[in-house]
């Protein structure tokens, strides 16, 4: 019996056993990847500072990400060690990463016709396509408000796809994004744009206008009276447009195919009409608006850009499927098309492995476990520039290139010799300079750990431990 390549594709990928095996393999991969990947220093700061959620002295910092810090605060209420604390937080955000994956695949699956003979094949290709974006693969699991906001936005799309969500319920979503983190107002703008397109015929009716005015007034009152200090702090840290625009162009180059496919789709009204009927949202408009907002926003760190990539992935994949159904008529054309997509995904993965080798957090956890045995068990105070030990007595030193006030606080702490222990990380070294500046008050006990000269401890580091400068980088 002669089998065509197309028949092999469809018969293989449509088997329940294969689909189930791939599905669970991907879920295991996602959890393992998310749990064990390198933790950025600014992620660690959020985990640490959240213990002060109800401390008014930290209000300007906490109010920038009120709901985000409150959730992280709950972990501080559990009887955990520093390492256990971090692993549990990582596990929680790994679940959010898996939820993103689930929402993306479900939205894509529902966009396909029920009678599509190659439906399972397309779902599998999309599952692999999700991780064709290098910047997304590095950030979809981060302990950041950006990833929580996009997950909430995807949850809205998924719910809205099943049944159009009422206008007033959507306004609740619009208010939630900035409550997770002030930067979430970007997603409020995207969601507001969606509302305008859906309710364009009656958005200016009296009852809608009145409700919008009341909602905006409430937000304004909340901002001025409760979180104005947080707003000012946020604005002060977003003044480096020229420094971060290079990240935007690096992403544009890496995800050129993804971005251009999404952008071209906005000129195909037939595709937009078909997709909008199935999903109740105009993704072409959302991705184009996202591209503009990303470019205009002052800080374009990789995690910020990555939070919009799922929209580009959905838009690009559904548009590709539309082109496939419309123009690929013969089996040979379908074979070439599918094979091209597989080759593209494989190329993207090989590019990622070549340019961004996997970075484990094992050395970080080993260092933190050792530092905790020195600091926490002896009830010592410490600084490291960001708070790697969430349970220890950090003197609230956070080094930031865009925050002169907190940087001065760190410098004053070192100059006065106030902390019992100074862990010299890349972030802290950028601020205080060479180790000679520590010798007045501290002695070097190895691994970039400096202890006050009048403290006497025996230090036995585990074999193979890496020093602080190598373990903790200066990522934003």
XYZ file of C-alpha atoms in Angstrom:
476
model
C 0.000 0.000 0.000
C 1.482 3.327 -1.078
C 1.413 6.083 1.531
C 1.969 9.764 0.782
C 3.935 11.966 3.154
C 0.760 13.899 3.840
C -1.037 10.691 4.863
C 1.850 9.809 7.172
C 1.733 13.284 8.732
C -2.003 13.166 9.371
C -2.155 9.537 10.536
C 0.787 9.972 12.923
C -0.222 13.268 14.476
C -3.887 12.350 14.727
C -3.293 9.293 16.920
C -4.528 9.846 20.485
C -1.465 8.162 21.981
C 0.967 10.420 20.137
C -0.967 13.590 20.933
C -1.265 12.651 24.621
C 2.425 11.716 24.860
C 3.501 14.996 23.279
C 1.104 17.002 25.435
C 2.369 15.568 28.719
C 5.994 15.726 27.560
C 5.574 19.437 26.871
C 3.978 20.013 30.276
C 6.838 18.200 32.033
C 9.329 20.214 29.985
C 7.589 23.483 30.855
C 7.587 22.768 34.585
C 11.200 21.556 34.627
C 12.384 24.489 32.492
C 10.517 27.048 34.603
C 11.552 25.619 37.976
C 15.256 25.263 37.227
C 16.021 28.273 35.001
C 18.314 31.068 36.192
C 16.636 33.693 38.414
C 17.288 37.348 37.608
C 18.375 39.564 40.475
C 15.407 41.927 40.058
C 13.054 38.936 40.394
C 14.694 38.116 43.726
C 14.153 41.687 44.906
C 10.379 41.376 44.371
C 10.312 38.136 46.374
C 12.257 39.754 49.219
C 10.592 43.196 49.368
C 7.093 41.666 49.404
C 7.577 40.813 53.112
C 7.075 44.558 53.708
C 3.703 44.699 51.930
C 1.969 46.095 55.020
C 4.895 48.227 56.175
C 4.053 51.866 55.411
C 7.746 52.788 55.163
C 7.889 50.806 51.912
C 4.615 52.089 50.508
C 6.090 53.866 47.466
C 7.712 50.604 46.337
C 4.882 48.242 47.268
C 2.121 50.385 45.734
C 3.694 50.092 42.273
C 2.729 46.374 42.255
C 0.062 46.026 44.976
C -1.588 42.711 44.028
C 1.686 41.184 42.851
C 3.449 41.991 46.129
C 0.454 40.827 48.171
C 0.565 37.359 46.560
C 4.325 37.163 47.163
C 3.747 38.359 50.744
C 1.642 35.239 51.424
C 4.698 33.022 50.892
C 6.435 34.828 53.771
C 3.701 33.567 56.098
C 4.782 29.951 55.604
C 7.513 28.304 57.738
C 10.127 27.893 55.014
C 13.873 28.240 54.618
C 15.274 30.715 52.079
C 15.800 28.020 49.445
C 12.406 26.404 50.078
C 10.785 29.832 49.808
C 12.346 30.496 46.403
C 11.509 27.046 45.052
C 7.875 27.409 46.122
C 7.601 30.818 44.429
C 9.227 29.371 41.318
C 6.706 26.519 41.386
C 3.807 28.986 41.601
C 5.022 31.003 38.620
C 5.753 27.786 36.743
C 2.059 27.008 37.073
C 1.280 30.427 35.599
C 3.622 29.566 32.705
C 1.767 26.286 32.140
C -1.549 28.168 32.311
C -0.291 30.505 29.555
C 0.538 27.500 27.399
C -2.887 25.943 28.046
C -4.750 29.172 27.250
C -2.798 29.728 24.036
C -3.418 26.205 22.764
C -7.110 26.292 23.703
C -7.680 29.641 21.972
C -5.927 28.359 18.855
C -7.842 25.059 18.910
C -11.196 26.839 19.066
C -10.240 29.005 16.104
C -10.084 25.885 13.893
C -13.137 24.435 12.109
C -14.663 21.421 13.852
C -14.500 19.331 10.661
C -10.803 20.032 10.025
C -9.199 16.649 9.202
C -5.724 17.824 10.251
C -6.856 19.618 13.414
C -4.614 17.650 15.787
C -1.610 18.122 13.519
C -2.157 21.885 13.542
C -2.509 21.903 17.338
C 0.789 20.064 17.704
C 2.552 22.403 15.290
C 1.160 25.369 17.191
C 2.306 23.895 20.518
C 5.824 23.766 19.092
C 5.419 27.131 17.381
C 4.709 28.794 20.751
C 8.366 28.388 21.670
C 9.765 29.533 18.343
C 10.190 32.994 19.857
C 13.562 33.116 21.595
C 12.661 36.061 23.817
C 9.469 34.318 24.955
C 11.291 31.077 25.733
C 13.541 32.995 28.147
C 10.796 34.882 29.951
C 7.397 33.167 29.976
C 7.976 31.818 33.528
C 9.517 34.908 35.162
C 8.492 36.201 38.598
C 7.184 39.426 37.101
C 3.974 41.413 36.765
C 4.391 41.389 32.972
C 3.806 37.645 32.775
C 0.867 37.777 35.190
C -0.791 40.540 33.124
C -0.502 38.675 29.818
C -1.866 35.532 31.500
C -4.883 37.532 32.699
C -5.320 38.996 29.198
C -5.182 35.499 27.658
C -7.707 34.326 30.252
C -10.002 37.141 29.130
C -9.620 36.143 25.451
C -10.284 32.493 26.317
C -13.421 33.359 28.339
C -14.577 35.948 25.808
C -14.143 33.388 23.019
C -16.611 30.969 24.639
C -19.178 33.666 25.365
C -18.897 37.388 24.774
C -18.073 38.984 28.112
C -20.384 41.798 29.321
C -19.130 45.363 29.004
C -19.016 45.995 32.755
C -17.119 42.781 33.471
C -14.484 43.825 30.963
C -14.065 47.123 32.804
C -13.113 45.086 35.898
C -10.337 43.458 33.853
C -9.156 46.885 32.706
C -8.846 47.955 36.336
C -7.055 44.752 37.391
C -4.006 45.039 35.109
C -2.512 48.163 36.796
C -3.409 46.760 40.221
C -1.180 43.764 39.491
C 1.572 46.216 38.546
C 1.400 49.854 37.475
C 2.990 48.976 34.124
C -0.081 46.814 33.488
C -1.876 49.955 32.289
C -0.434 48.993 28.876
C -2.781 45.994 28.859
C -5.595 48.260 30.047
C -5.007 50.322 26.892
C -5.094 47.190 24.725
C -8.261 45.968 26.420
C -9.804 49.440 26.096
C -9.016 49.412 22.363
C -10.815 46.075 22.107
C -13.853 47.548 23.872
C -13.981 50.443 21.416
C -13.934 48.088 18.431
C -16.646 45.836 19.892
C -18.944 48.578 21.159
C -18.144 51.190 18.516
C -21.836 51.683 17.705
C -22.965 52.412 21.252
C -19.755 53.258 23.164
C -20.824 56.892 23.260
C -24.335 56.215 24.528
C -25.171 58.038 27.739
C -25.035 55.020 30.101
C -21.666 53.864 28.749
C -20.143 57.346 28.861
C -21.359 57.885 32.428
C -19.946 54.565 33.602
C -16.604 55.272 31.902
C -16.379 58.692 33.553
C -17.109 57.194 36.980
C -14.559 54.414 36.432
C -11.811 56.806 35.281
C -12.586 59.174 38.174
C -12.268 56.314 40.665
C -8.926 55.289 39.149
C -7.696 58.902 39.262
C -8.692 59.296 42.917
C -6.980 55.997 43.772
C -3.830 57.105 41.954
C -3.581 60.566 43.523
C -4.529 59.698 47.100
C -3.139 56.207 47.520
C -0.394 55.552 45.037
C 0.877 58.908 43.813
C 4.290 58.277 45.363
C 4.419 54.989 43.494
C 3.484 56.709 40.233
C 6.256 59.282 40.669
C 8.754 56.541 41.470
C 7.648 54.559 38.430
C 8.028 57.594 36.152
C 11.508 58.292 37.547
C 12.671 54.805 36.559
C 11.474 54.997 32.942
C 13.740 57.650 31.523
C 16.147 55.544 29.466
C 14.457 55.252 26.059
C 17.697 55.505 24.087
C 19.423 52.843 26.218
C 16.675 50.270 25.798
C 15.670 50.818 22.164
C 18.466 48.428 21.118
C 16.580 45.604 22.870
C 13.533 46.402 20.727
C 15.492 46.130 17.489
C 17.216 42.937 18.672
C 13.780 41.416 19.265
C 12.526 42.715 15.926
C 15.434 40.997 14.202
C 15.019 37.704 16.101
C 11.216 37.515 15.687
C 11.008 39.213 12.296
C 8.881 36.446 10.750
C 6.478 36.440 13.691
C 6.092 40.221 13.742
C 5.747 40.703 9.981
C 3.225 37.872 9.603
C 1.077 39.479 12.296
C 1.492 42.948 10.783
C 0.566 41.814 7.245
C -2.607 40.172 8.574
C -4.113 43.564 9.360
C -4.432 44.216 5.616
C -6.495 41.050 5.085
C -10.036 41.956 6.046
C -11.398 38.504 5.192
C -9.036 36.855 7.703
C -9.886 39.389 10.389
C -13.599 38.859 9.848
C -13.313 35.059 10.008
C -11.104 35.031 13.087
C -13.073 37.691 14.943
C -16.243 35.608 14.575
C -14.513 32.673 16.273
C -12.595 34.519 18.991
C -14.572 37.771 19.450
C -11.390 39.826 19.303
C -9.392 41.461 16.508
C -5.896 40.079 17.066
C -4.412 41.947 14.094
C -5.395 45.213 15.724
C -4.092 44.027 19.115
C -0.658 43.064 17.763
C -0.273 46.260 15.748
C -1.194 48.328 18.806
C 1.204 46.224 20.914
C 4.045 46.915 18.501
C 3.426 50.663 18.774
C 3.141 50.576 22.572
C 6.318 48.509 22.943
C 8.232 50.977 20.786
C 6.906 54.035 22.647
C 7.384 52.671 26.170
C 10.648 54.010 27.702
C 11.942 50.683 29.067
C 12.056 47.786 26.629
C 13.550 45.025 28.731
C 13.245 41.521 27.336
C 10.657 40.414 29.907
C 8.431 43.399 29.030
C 8.552 42.660 25.294
C 8.054 38.923 25.941
C 4.737 39.617 27.660
C 3.248 40.678 24.296
C 4.685 37.818 22.248
C 1.719 35.442 22.912
C -0.517 37.859 20.986
C 1.889 37.764 18.039
C 2.036 33.965 18.270
C -1.748 33.663 18.156
C -2.110 36.209 15.371
C 0.703 34.751 13.273
C -0.375 31.110 13.659
C -4.053 31.740 12.891
C -3.133 33.858 9.866
C -0.755 31.142 8.618
C -3.569 28.607 9.034
C -5.894 30.904 7.086
C -3.379 31.099 4.219
C -2.897 27.323 4.401
C -6.622 26.646 4.041
C -7.135 29.213 1.317
C -4.148 28.598 -0.939
C -2.809 25.096 -0.242
C -5.073 22.971 -2.423
C -3.013 19.928 -3.396
C -1.384 17.378 -1.093
C 2.069 18.325 -2.365
C 1.476 21.972 -1.515
C 0.320 20.999 1.977
C 3.377 18.776 2.494
C 5.742 21.580 1.486
C 3.903 24.082 3.684
C 3.866 21.870 6.790
C 7.480 20.803 6.312
C 8.527 24.441 5.959
C 6.888 25.278 9.296
C 8.625 22.313 10.979
C 11.988 23.364 9.515
C 11.418 26.957 10.683
C 10.620 25.842 14.238
C 13.657 23.538 14.279
C 15.862 26.372 13.040
C 14.587 28.706 15.765
C 15.335 26.118 18.463
C 18.835 25.500 17.107
C 19.401 29.264 17.048
C 18.294 29.531 20.661
C 20.588 26.717 21.804
C 23.495 28.308 19.945
C 22.983 31.866 21.186
C 21.396 31.289 24.614
C 22.529 28.085 26.267
C 20.374 26.868 29.135
C 21.249 28.501 32.462
C 20.435 26.568 35.607
C 19.681 28.150 38.983
C 21.430 25.274 40.813
C 24.522 27.366 41.666
C 22.279 30.195 42.858
C 20.393 27.904 45.215
C 23.640 26.375 46.471
C 25.072 29.828 47.216
C 21.840 31.009 48.884
C 21.710 27.880 51.053
C 25.298 28.480 52.221
C 24.773 32.224 52.762
C 21.614 31.499 54.761
C 23.535 29.138 57.052
C 25.922 32.000 57.733
C 23.493 34.944 57.878
C 20.054 33.709 58.950
C 21.240 31.170 61.527
C 23.480 33.778 63.180
C 20.843 36.533 62.953
C 23.137 38.805 60.937
C 22.205 41.668 58.661
C 23.391 41.757 55.065
C 23.238 43.536 51.716
C 23.880 42.211 48.214
C 22.180 44.821 46.040
C 18.854 43.016 45.551
C 17.946 40.549 48.339
C 18.850 37.015 47.287
C 17.829 35.660 50.703
C 14.091 36.385 51.125
C 14.038 35.392 54.821
C 17.261 37.031 56.002
C 17.711 40.497 57.518
C 18.367 42.580 54.423
C 18.970 46.286 55.036
C 16.829 47.147 51.991
C 19.603 47.910 49.573
C 18.531 47.678 45.922
C 20.978 48.831 43.259
C 19.370 50.275 40.144
C 20.969 52.301 37.336
C 17.827 54.447 37.178
C 17.251 55.083 40.884
C 19.698 57.518 42.486
C 17.894 57.513 45.842
C 18.177 53.765 46.500
C 21.741 53.714 45.158
C 22.752 56.391 47.675
C 21.171 54.325 50.459
C 23.364 51.365 49.493
C 26.503 53.516 49.348
C 25.792 54.975 52.783
C 25.310 51.494 54.261
C 28.669 50.294 52.937
C 30.508 53.483 53.927
C 29.216 53.265 57.508
C 29.883 49.535 57.807
C 26.340 48.980 59.029
C 25.536 45.533 57.521
C 27.197 42.552 59.187
C 27.741 40.862 55.836
C 28.259 42.247 52.334
C 27.811 39.825 49.437
C 29.596 41.325 46.468
C 27.443 40.663 43.411
C 27.701 42.236 39.960
C 24.885 44.625 40.807
C 26.562 45.805 44.025
C 30.051 45.939 42.520
C 28.735 48.200 39.745
C 27.837 50.680 42.489
C 30.641 50.481 45.063
C 33.577 49.596 42.817
C 36.515 47.304 43.677
C 36.800 45.245 46.858
C 39.305 47.715 48.374
C 36.353 49.906 49.311
C 35.174 47.202 51.711
C 38.446 46.608 53.549
C 37.926 49.362 56.115
C 35.111 47.474 57.850
C 35.118 43.955 56.388
C 37.256 40.893 55.842
C 37.019 38.644 52.807
C 35.991 35.093 53.757
C 35.860 33.853 50.162
C 33.237 33.492 47.447
C 32.747 37.297 47.387
C 31.368 37.263 50.941
C 32.690 39.997 53.264
C 32.053 39.838 57.010
C 32.632 42.510 59.657
C 36.117 42.260 61.113
C 34.888 41.884 64.698
C 32.740 38.832 63.866
C 34.351 35.421 64.315
C 32.892 32.432 62.469
C 34.227 29.307 60.874
C 33.298 29.244 57.207
C 33.040 25.919 55.435
C 31.650 26.351 51.937
C 30.383 23.311 50.046
C 32.660 21.848 47.415
C 32.210 23.307 43.932
C 30.332 26.426 45.052
C 30.674 29.431 42.747
C 31.341 32.996 44.019
C 28.641 35.640 44.213
C 29.979 37.677 41.284
C 29.472 34.720 38.946
C 26.249 33.407 40.462
C 24.265 36.666 40.401
C 24.418 38.871 37.321
C 23.149 42.376 36.668
C 20.041 41.596 34.648
C 17.168 44.050 34.715
